[in-house]
Short mmCIF file of C-alpha atoms in Angstrom, two decimals:
data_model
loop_
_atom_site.label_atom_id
_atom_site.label_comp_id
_atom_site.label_asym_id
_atom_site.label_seq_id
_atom_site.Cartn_x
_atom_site.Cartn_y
_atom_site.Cartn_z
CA UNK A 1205 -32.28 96.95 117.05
CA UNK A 1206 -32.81 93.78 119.28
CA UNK A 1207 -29.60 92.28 121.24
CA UNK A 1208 -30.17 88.80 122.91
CA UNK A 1209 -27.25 87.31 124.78
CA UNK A 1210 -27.25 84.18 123.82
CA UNK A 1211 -24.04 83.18 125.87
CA UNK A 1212 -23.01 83.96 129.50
CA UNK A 1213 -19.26 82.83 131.11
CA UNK A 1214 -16.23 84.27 130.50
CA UNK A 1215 -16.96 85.06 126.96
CA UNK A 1216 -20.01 86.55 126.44
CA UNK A 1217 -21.80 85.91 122.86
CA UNK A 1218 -25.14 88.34 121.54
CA UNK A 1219 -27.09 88.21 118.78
CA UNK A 1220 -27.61 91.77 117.50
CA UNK A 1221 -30.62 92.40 114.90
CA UNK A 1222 -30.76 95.48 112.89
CA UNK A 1223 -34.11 96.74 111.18
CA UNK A 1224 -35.00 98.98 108.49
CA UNK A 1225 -33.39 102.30 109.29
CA UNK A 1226 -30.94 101.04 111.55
CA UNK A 1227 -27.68 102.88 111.73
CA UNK A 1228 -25.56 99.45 112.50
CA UNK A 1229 -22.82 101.50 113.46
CA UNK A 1230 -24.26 103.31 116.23
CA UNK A 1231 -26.43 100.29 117.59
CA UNK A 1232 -23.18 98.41 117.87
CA UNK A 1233 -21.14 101.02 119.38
CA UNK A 1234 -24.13 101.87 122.28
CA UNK A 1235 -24.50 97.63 122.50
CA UNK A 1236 -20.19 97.97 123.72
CA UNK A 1237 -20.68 100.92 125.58
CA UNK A 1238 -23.93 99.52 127.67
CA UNK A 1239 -22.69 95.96 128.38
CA UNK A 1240 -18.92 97.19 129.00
CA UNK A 1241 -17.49 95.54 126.25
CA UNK A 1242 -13.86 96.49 125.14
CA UNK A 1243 -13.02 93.90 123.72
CA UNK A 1244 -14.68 92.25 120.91
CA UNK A 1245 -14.83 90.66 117.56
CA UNK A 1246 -17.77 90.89 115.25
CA UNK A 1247 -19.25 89.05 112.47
CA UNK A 1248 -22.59 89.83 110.06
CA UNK A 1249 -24.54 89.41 107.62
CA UNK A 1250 -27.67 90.92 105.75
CA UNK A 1251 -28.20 93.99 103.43
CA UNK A 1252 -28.58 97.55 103.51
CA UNK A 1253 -30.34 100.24 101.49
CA UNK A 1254 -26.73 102.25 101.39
CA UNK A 1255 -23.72 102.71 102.76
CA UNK A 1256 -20.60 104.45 102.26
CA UNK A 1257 -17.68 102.62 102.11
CA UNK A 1258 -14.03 103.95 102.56
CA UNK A 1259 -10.55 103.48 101.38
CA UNK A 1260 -7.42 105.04 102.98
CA UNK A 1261 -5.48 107.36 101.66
CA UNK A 1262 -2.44 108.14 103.41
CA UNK A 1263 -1.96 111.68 101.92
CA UNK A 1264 -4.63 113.15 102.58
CA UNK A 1265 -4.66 110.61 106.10
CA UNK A 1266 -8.33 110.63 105.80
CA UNK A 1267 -10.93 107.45 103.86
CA UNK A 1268 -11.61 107.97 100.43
CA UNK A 1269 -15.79 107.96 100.04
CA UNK A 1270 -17.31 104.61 97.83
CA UNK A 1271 -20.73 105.26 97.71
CA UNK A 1272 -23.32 102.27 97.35
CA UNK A 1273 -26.93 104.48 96.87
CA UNK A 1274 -28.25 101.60 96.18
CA UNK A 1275 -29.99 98.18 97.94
CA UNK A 1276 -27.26 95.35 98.70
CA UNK A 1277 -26.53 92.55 100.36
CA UNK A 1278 -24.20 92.62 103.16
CA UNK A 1279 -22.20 89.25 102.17
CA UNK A 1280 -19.28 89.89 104.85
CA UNK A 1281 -19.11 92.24 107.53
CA UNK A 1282 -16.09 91.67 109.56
CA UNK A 1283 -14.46 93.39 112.66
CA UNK A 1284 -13.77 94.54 116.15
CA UNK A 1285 -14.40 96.96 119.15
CA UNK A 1286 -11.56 98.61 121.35
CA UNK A 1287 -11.70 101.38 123.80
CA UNK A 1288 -10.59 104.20 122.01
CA UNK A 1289 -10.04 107.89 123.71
CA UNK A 1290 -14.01 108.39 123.59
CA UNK A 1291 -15.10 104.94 124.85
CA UNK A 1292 -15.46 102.12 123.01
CA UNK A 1293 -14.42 102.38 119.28
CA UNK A 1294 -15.78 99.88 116.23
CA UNK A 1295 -13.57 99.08 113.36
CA UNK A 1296 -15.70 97.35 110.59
CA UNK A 1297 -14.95 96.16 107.04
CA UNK A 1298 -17.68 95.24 104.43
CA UNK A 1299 -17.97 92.84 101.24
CA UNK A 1300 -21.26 94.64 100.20
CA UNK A 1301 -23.36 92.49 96.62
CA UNK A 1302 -24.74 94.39 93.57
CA UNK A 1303 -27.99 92.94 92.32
CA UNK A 1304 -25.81 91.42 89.34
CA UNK A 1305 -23.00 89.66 92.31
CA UNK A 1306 -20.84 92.78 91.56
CA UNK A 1307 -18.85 92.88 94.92
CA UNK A 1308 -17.54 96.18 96.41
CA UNK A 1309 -14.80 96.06 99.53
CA UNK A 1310 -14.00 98.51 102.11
CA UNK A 1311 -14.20 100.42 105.24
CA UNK A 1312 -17.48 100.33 106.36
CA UNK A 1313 -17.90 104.14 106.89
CA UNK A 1314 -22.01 104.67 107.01
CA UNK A 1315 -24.73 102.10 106.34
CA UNK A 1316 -28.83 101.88 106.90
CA UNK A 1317 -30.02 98.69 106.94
CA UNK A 1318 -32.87 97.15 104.49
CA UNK A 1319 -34.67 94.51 106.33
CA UNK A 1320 -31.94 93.24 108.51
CA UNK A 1321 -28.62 92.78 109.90
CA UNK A 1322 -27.99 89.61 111.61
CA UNK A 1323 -25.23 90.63 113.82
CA UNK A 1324 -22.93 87.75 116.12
CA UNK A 1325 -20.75 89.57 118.45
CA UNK A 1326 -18.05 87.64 120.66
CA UNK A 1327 -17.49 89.58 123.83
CA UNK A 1328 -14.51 89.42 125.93
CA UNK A 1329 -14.01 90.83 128.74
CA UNK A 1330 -10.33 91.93 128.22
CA UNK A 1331 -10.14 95.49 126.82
CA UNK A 1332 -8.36 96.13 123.85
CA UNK A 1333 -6.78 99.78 123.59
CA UNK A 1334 -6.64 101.94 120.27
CA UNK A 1335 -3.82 104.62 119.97
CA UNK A 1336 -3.21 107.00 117.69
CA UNK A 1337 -0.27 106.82 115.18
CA UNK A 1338 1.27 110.09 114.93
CA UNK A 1339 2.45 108.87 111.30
CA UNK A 1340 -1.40 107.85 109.55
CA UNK A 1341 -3.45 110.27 112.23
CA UNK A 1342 -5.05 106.38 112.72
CA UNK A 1343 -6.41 104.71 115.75
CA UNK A 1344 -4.29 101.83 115.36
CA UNK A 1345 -5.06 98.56 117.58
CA UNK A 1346 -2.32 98.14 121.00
CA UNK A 1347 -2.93 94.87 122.42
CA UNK A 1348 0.03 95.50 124.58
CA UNK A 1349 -0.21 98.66 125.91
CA UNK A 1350 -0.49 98.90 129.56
CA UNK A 1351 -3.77 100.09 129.65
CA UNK A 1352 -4.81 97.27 128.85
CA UNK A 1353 -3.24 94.99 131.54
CA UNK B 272 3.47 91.85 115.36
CA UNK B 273 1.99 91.79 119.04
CA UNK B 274 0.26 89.02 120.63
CA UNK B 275 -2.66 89.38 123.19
CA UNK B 276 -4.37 86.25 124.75
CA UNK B 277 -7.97 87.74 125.62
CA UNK B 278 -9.25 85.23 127.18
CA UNK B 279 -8.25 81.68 128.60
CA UNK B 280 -9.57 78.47 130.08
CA UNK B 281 -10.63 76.05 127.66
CA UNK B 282 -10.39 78.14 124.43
CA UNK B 283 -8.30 80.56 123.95
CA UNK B 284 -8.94 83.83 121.96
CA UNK B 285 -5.57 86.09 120.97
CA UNK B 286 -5.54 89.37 119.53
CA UNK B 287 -3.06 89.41 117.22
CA UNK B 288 -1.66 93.15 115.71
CA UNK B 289 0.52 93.24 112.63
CA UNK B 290 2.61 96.69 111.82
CA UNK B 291 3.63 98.08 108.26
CA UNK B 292 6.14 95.48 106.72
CA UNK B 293 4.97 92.47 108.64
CA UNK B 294 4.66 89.33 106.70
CA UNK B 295 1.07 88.03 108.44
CA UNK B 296 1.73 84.19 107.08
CA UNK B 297 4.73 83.90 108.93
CA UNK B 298 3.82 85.53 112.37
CA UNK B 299 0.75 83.40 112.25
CA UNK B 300 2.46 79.93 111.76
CA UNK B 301 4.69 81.53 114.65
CA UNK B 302 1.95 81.81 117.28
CA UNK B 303 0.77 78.96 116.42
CA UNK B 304 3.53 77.05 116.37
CA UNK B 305 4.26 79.06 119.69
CA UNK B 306 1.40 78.60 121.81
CA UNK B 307 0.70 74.68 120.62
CA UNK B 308 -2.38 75.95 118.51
CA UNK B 309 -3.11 72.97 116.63
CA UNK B 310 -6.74 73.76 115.51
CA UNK B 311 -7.88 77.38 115.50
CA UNK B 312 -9.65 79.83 113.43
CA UNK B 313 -8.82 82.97 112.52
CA UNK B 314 -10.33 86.70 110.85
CA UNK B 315 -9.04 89.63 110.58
CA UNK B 316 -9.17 92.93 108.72
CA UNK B 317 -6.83 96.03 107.84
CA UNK B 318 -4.43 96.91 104.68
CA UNK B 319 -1.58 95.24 102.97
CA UNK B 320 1.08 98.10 100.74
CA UNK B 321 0.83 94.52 98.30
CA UNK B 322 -0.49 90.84 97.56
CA UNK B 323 -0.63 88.14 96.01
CA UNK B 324 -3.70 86.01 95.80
CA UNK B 325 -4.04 82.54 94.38
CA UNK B 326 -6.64 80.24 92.42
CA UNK B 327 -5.90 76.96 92.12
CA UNK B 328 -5.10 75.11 88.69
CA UNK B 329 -6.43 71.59 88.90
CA UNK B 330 -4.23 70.61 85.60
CA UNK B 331 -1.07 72.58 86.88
CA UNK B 332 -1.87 71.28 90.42
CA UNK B 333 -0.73 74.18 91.79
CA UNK B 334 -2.18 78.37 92.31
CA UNK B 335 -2.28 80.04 89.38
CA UNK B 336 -0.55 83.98 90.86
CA UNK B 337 -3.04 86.81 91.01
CA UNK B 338 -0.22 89.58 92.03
CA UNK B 339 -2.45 92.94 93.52
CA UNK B 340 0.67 94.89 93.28
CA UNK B 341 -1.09 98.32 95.45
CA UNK B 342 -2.29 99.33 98.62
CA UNK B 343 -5.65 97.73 99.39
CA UNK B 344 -7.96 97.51 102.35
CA UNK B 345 -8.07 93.64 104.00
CA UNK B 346 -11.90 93.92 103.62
CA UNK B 347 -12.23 89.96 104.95
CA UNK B 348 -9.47 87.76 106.09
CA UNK B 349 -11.01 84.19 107.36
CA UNK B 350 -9.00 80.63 107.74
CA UNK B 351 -7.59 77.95 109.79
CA UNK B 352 -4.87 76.82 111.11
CA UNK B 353 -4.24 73.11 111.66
CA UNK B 354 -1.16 70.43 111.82
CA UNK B 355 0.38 69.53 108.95
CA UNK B 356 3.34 67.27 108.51
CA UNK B 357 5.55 70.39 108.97
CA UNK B 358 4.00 71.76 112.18
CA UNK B 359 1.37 74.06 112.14
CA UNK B 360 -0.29 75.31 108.90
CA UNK B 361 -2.11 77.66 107.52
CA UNK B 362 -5.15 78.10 105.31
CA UNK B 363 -5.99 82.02 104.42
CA UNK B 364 -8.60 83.05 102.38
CA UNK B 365 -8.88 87.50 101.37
CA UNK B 366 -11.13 89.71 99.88
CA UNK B 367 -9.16 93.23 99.18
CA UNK B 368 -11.05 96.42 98.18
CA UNK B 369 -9.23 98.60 95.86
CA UNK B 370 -9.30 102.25 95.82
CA UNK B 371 -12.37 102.23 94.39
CA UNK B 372 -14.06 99.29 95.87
CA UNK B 373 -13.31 97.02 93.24
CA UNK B 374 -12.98 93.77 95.53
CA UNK B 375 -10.42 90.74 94.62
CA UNK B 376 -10.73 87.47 96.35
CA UNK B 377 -8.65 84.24 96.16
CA UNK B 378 -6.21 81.90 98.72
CA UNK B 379 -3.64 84.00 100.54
CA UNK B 380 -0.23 83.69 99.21
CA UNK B 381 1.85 85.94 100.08
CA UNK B 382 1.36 89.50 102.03
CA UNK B 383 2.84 93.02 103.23
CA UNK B 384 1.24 94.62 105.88
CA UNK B 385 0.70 98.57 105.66
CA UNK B 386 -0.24 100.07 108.74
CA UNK B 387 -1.88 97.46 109.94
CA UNK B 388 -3.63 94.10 110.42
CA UNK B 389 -5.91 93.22 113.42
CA UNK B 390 -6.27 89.16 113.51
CA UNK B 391 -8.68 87.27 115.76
CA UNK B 392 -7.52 84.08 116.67
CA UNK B 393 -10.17 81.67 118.05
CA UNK B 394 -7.37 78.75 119.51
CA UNK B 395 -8.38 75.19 120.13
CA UNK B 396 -6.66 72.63 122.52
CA UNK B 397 -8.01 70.27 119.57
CA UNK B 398 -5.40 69.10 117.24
CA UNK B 399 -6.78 69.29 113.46
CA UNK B 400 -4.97 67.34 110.75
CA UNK B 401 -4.12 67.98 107.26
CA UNK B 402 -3.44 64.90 104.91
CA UNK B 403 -2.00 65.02 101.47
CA UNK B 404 -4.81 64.32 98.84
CA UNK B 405 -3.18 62.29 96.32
CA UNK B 406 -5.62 63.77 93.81
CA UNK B 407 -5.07 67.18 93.59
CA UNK B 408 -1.69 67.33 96.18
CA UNK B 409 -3.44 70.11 98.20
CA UNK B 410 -3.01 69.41 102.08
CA UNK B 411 -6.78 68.92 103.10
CA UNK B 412 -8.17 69.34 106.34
CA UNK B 413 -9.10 65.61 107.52
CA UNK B 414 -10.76 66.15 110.81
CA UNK B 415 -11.84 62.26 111.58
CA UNK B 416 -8.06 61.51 110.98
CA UNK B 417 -7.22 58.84 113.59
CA UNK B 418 -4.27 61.21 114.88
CA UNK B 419 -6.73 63.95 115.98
CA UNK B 420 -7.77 61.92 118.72
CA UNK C 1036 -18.57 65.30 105.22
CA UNK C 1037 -16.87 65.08 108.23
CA UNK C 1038 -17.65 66.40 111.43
CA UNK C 1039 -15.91 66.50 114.77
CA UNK C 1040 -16.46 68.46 117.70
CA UNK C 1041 -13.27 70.35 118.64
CA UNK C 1042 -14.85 72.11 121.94
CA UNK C 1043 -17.11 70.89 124.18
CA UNK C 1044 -18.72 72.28 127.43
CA UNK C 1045 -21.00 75.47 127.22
CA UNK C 1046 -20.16 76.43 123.99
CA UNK C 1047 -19.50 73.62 120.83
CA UNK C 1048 -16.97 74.38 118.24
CA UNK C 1049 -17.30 71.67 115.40
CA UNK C 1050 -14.80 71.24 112.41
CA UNK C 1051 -16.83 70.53 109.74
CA UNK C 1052 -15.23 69.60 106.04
CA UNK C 1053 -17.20 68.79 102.83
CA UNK C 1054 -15.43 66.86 99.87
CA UNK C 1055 -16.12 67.13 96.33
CA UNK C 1056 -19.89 66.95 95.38
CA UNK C 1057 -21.22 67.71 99.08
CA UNK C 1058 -24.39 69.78 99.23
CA UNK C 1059 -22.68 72.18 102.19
CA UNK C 1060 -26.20 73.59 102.55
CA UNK C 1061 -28.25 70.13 103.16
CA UNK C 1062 -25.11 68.87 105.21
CA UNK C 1063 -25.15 71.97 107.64
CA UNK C 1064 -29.04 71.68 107.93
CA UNK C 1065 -28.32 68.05 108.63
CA UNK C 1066 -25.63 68.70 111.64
CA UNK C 1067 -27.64 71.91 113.33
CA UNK C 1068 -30.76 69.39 113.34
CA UNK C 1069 -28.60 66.29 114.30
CA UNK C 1070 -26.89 68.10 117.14
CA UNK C 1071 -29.58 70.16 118.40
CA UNK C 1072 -28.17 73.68 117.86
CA UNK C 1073 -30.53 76.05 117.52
CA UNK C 1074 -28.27 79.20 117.33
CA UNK C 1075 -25.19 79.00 115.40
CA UNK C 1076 -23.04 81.14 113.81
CA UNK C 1077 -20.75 79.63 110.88
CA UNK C 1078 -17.74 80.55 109.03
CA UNK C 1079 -16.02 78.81 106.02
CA UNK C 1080 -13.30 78.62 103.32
CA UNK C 1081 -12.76 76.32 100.36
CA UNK C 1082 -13.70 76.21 96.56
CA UNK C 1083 -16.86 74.90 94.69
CA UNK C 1084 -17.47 73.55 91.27
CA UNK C 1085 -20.36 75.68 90.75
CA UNK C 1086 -22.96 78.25 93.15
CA UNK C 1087 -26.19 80.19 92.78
CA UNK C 1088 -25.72 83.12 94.59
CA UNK C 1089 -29.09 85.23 95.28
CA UNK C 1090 -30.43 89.07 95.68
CA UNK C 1091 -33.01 89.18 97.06
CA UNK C 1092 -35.98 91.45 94.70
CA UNK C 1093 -37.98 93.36 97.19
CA UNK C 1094 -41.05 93.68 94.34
CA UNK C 1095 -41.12 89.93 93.63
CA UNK C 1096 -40.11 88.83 96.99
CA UNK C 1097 -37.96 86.17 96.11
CA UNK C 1098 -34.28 86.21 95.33
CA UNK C 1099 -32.81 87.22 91.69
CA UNK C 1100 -30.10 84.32 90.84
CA UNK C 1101 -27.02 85.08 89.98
CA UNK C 1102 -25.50 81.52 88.28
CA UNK C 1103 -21.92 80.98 88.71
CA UNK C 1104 -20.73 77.98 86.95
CA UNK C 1105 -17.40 77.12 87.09
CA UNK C 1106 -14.72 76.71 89.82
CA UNK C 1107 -14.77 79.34 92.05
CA UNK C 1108 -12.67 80.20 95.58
CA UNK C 1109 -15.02 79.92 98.72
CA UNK C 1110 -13.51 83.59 99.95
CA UNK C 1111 -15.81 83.69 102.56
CA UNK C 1112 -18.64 81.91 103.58
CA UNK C 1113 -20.15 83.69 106.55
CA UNK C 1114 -23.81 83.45 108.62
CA UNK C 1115 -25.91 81.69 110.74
CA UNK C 1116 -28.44 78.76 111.98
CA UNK C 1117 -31.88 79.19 113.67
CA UNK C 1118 -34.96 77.73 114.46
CA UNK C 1119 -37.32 78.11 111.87
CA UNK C 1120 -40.50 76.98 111.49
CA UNK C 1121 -39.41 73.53 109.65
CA UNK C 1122 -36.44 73.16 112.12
CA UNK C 1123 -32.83 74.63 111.80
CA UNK C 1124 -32.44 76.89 108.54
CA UNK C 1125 -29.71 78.35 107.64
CA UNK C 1126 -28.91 81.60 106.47
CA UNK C 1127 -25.47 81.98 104.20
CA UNK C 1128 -24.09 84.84 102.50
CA UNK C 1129 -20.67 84.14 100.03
CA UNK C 1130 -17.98 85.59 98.29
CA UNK C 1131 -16.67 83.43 95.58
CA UNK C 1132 -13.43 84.53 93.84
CA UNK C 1133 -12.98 83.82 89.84
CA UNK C 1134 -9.85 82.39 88.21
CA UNK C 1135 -8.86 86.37 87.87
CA UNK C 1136 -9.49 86.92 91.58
CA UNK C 1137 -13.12 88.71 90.07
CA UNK C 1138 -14.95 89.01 93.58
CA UNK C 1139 -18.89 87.84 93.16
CA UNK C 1140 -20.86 87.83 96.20
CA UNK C 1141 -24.39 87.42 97.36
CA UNK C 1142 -27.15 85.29 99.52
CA UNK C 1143 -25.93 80.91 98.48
CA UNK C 1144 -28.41 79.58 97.09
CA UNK C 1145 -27.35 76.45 95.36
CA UNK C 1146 -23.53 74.96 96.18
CA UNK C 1147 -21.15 72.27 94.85
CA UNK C 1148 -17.90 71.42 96.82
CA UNK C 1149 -15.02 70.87 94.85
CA UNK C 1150 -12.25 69.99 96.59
CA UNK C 1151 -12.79 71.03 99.71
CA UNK C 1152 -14.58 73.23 102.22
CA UNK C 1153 -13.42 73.41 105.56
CA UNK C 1154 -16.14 75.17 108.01
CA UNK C 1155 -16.22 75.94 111.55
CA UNK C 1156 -19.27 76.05 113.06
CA UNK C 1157 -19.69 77.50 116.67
CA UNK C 1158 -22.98 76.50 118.31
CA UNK C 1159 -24.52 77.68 121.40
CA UNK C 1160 -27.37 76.17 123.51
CA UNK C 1161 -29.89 79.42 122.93
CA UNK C 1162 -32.03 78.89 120.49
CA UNK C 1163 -32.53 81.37 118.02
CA UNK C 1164 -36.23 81.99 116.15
CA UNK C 1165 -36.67 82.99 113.07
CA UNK C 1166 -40.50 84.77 112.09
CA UNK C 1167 -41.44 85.41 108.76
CA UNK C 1168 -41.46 88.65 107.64
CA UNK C 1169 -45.35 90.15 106.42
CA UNK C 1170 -43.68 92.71 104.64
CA UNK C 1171 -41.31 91.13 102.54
CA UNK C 1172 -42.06 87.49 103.32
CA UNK C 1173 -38.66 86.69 104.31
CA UNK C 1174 -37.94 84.43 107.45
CA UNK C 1175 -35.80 87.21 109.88
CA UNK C 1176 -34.62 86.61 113.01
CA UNK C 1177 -36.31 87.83 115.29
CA UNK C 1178 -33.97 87.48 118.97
CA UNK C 1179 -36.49 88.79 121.45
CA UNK C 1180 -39.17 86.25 120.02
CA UNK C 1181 -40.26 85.04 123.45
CA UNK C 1182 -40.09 81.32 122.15
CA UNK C 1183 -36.03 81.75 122.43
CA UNK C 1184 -36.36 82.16 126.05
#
């Protein structure tokens, strides 16, 4: 993984490269934790070797595991980091391409990247708060919650 | 639906939180009508309890209904928002993953949030235009417009 | 195409809308190389009249295409812009949705606007370097290259 900020100022924007092997969600979440970021969107594309991918199901209030064991393209990843109880928190969601343009959708739950993930992430130095909803057992995003005055 | 400005000066970035029942068309147009958000861009990610996605007819001149009538995953939720000649408008574009990853994509027309939808909203003190094209009778975005200046 | 610049000052935020026939790839080249930004990241919505989307083949080391002709919903249109050795290439991943809302996504290759695509492009000074690849000859970004600094 290689981070570059490529913006300073009040909003702070990096450029976040993934290799071969990478676990994307990790890097990211030690990228927030290391430059203090709780507040964050994220954008990226590239392709990874496999990934899980995960679907809610509210009665078991736990993801549903889509496995991809197989090389695609990440077409969309799309998402955000918030401080949850254990530092900062990543909630990502994935358009992942079949070798035929099959798209799958969902949760992004594991991934290793195959060659790279071109990662843009828009800092901000508000921090955004995650709570958990006694009714889904989720960490549900709580832009106004004190905590985060 | 809560609002969170995360940052401010020049452009303004909101966190914007819809909860289970929220209508996510309407509470946009609302902020933006709101906070005088005349050009701004906007993703976000989460899970509607139901959609309804659109493709548009040329012949008709109008979106043919793609109803997704089940809970699915807002795997990629990217637009704009810009002044139309009814105040502020929207333009939404979704990819939802079903339960088993099967994604759906098409124009956002209609939505039900379930538990929740995290939106990003990149606001511009630029105002963008949309003009009717007397071609097709979609509202296009017409960003030399002479009233954007 | 249009283009305007919707932010100025350290960071540039440029509304940027193709009409039918546009080459969106060509015309984004054309504004990164025209405006001097070296490391971009874009996003975009709208509808083509026919794509090549790509996968890339790691044993022939070029991408597999994946033909999609016929009128298609630009879902999302997602990536970036960076120095390469030519000048500013651009690297675009897309998910196009069907008439059915059938999701198809994958590296764009080949594009045709039609009616519309609306794209925002947010630019920033750094410039970003892109090195090719020994291994699988692709051009990856490579953010620590010390010609960014």
């Amino acid at each position: 993984m290689q981070v570059r900020r490529i913006k300073d100022g009040p909003e702070r924007v990096y450029a976040i490269v993934f290799q071969t092997g990478d676990n994307p969600i990790e890097g990211l979440k030690a990228v927030a934790r290391d430059e203090g970021l709780g507040g964050s969107s994220v954008t990226a594309i590239g392709a990874f070797q496999r990934a899980v991918l995960g679907f809610f199901d509210f009665e078991r209030k736990d993801y549903h595991r889509i496995p991809v064991a197989e090389q695609c393209e990440v077409v969309s990843l799309m998402g955000n980091v918030a401080e949850g109880p254990d530092g900062p928190g990543l909630h990502l969601h994935a358009v992942l391409g079949k070798c035929d343009g099959q798209a799958v959708a969902g949760h992004l739950l594991e991934a290793e990247v195959h060659p790279t993930l071109e990662v843009m992430l828009f800092g901000s130095p508000a921090h955004l708060v995650r709570r958990k909803d006694t009714e889904t057992g989720l960490a549900l995003l709580a832009p106004s919650h004190p905590e985060t005055a």
